[in-house]
Amino acid sequence: MTSNGQNAALVQLRAFLAAADLPFESRLPPERELSERLGVPRPALRKALAVLEQEGQIWRHVGKGTFVGSRPLDTHADIAAIARRTDPAEVMRTRLLLEPEVAALAAIVASPAHVAEMRTCIQRSRSATSWRQYENWDNRLHRAIAEATRNGLLLALLDTLNAVRRAVTWGRLRPDRASPPPDHHSFAEHDAIVAAIEDRDADRARTLMREHLEHVERNLLRPRLS
Amino acid sequence: MTSNGQNAALVQLRAFLAAADLPFESRLPPERELSERLGVPRPALRKALAVLEQEGQIWRHVGKGTFVGSRPLDTHADIAAIARRTDPAEVMRTRLLLEPEVAALAAIVASPAHVAEMRTCIQRSRSATSWRQYENWDNRLHRAIAEATRNGLLLALLDTLNAVRRAVTWGRLRPDRASPPPDHHSFAEHDAIVAAIEDRDADRARTLMREHLEHVERNLLRPRLS
DNA sequence: TCCGGAACCAATTTTCTATTGGTTATCGCG
DNA sequence: CGCGATAACCAATAGAAAATTGGTTCCGGA
């Protein structure tokens, strides 16, 4: 029992791949054509292909074909598509996971100019005359903290997160009549976070940011009381 | 000059919109059909539509149609654009910020099926016969951990991060001759991380993931010694 | 001069067809 | 019976063709 038809198929397939020396991500012939070219029945060829796929050398997909290399994970960073498959709670949980760490990192590497930018945002948010204005400056503040990390990639990811958040929250906007009360919890919390960053106290910045977002989350669930 | 044909068109269009009471983002009839229904010539209707568009009540696009509400801002995060403005070090710092928290969250909410998936990836990575195969299963493992958080948005962000990482690292691939040695540091570290997740020990999972990535980072800077 | 009508243009969606990996049924051979 | 090859069929995908739609141009008539 040195070789049956199926093992022969695997050997021939390996030989074919070695001989072809295909570049990465390139497509190899469809199964029907390949089975004919190698003189191997399709079921046997499929088993051989399954082995190679298990080994991670190729990947296949119905309607697309068989490709060399590893299956490309979805690179479609389409905001709308993401927003369709998520919800406000998930957005909040993601912010809660990300932003405390961002604040901690900002505390380590932020420059005085960054801190000044944060202070400006806080001041503008305090003098906002509508919820829309307030939210605008609140967003700018959180982005300023992200900028302070001096990590463009991280910033891009947070921008994506924010775009999704806007897309998800779309439609259920606060009535633009009133404005945030002077004792709104966020004001003091924003101050404390920026102070921690200025003090280079990463742990405190992280904790305060987490608590701040938890308060925001609570207000989201029970929005209309002020 | 109380009303000419064009003003009449605007009035009729407003009446139509009020009567229809269309939900947000919904499409209204194409111009040709609408002009016939309202008994208004198309040029006049178009001017009326232009007014409404100027007012921000509707938006239009060739081939798509006319819609109620405000034009959705097309924010498709372009992987290539991000990759151009970053570098491997930044990618690593971002992973170091994100993935420990992801591991901690996974430890809290992962299901046995998720853990089994991780174990499979580890096993496959151990039996890899080339660095490419190893990296493939390493990626799948890290993604399995992200999936275990049951947070689709977080998963999408990590996929974006990975796409950027690939784009940045592109070209400088390890030679595919050798294979990872059996005592490669990642094997034991992967095992420990998944064990911590299975034990629902979030703190341990976070710490182990951070240490693991720090080792990976060190190996990236001084790559060819094994 | 100005507006309505029609034809035309370009971007987009929709529809149809061909392709492709995956599955199932059937037959042949040992 | 068991195993595998052949063929037919299925579902997902890509690609081309056709239809749709907002925008533009041109011309005739009031």
XYZ file of C-alpha atoms (C1' of nucleotides) in Angstrom, chain D residues 4-27:
24
model
C -14.272 5.943 -4.927
C -15.278 8.071 -9.389
C -18.779 10.362 -12.224
C -22.193 13.407 -12.719
C -25.721 16.388 -11.408
C -27.121 19.889 -8.488
C -26.617 23.836 -4.847
C -25.271 28.319 -3.106
C -22.126 32.084 -3.114
C -19.651 35.141 -5.951
C -17.953 37.834 -9.924
C -18.673 40.076 -14.181
C -21.264 41.932 -17.828
C -25.562 43.823 -19.570
C -29.648 46.461 -18.952
C -32.445 49.658 -16.605
C -32.758 53.678 -13.521
C -31.764 58.347 -12.059
C -30.043 63.046 -11.170
C -27.691 66.395 -14.128
C -26.925 68.768 -18.685
C -27.635 70.537 -23.254
C -30.176 71.962 -27.107
C -34.136 73.593 -29.493
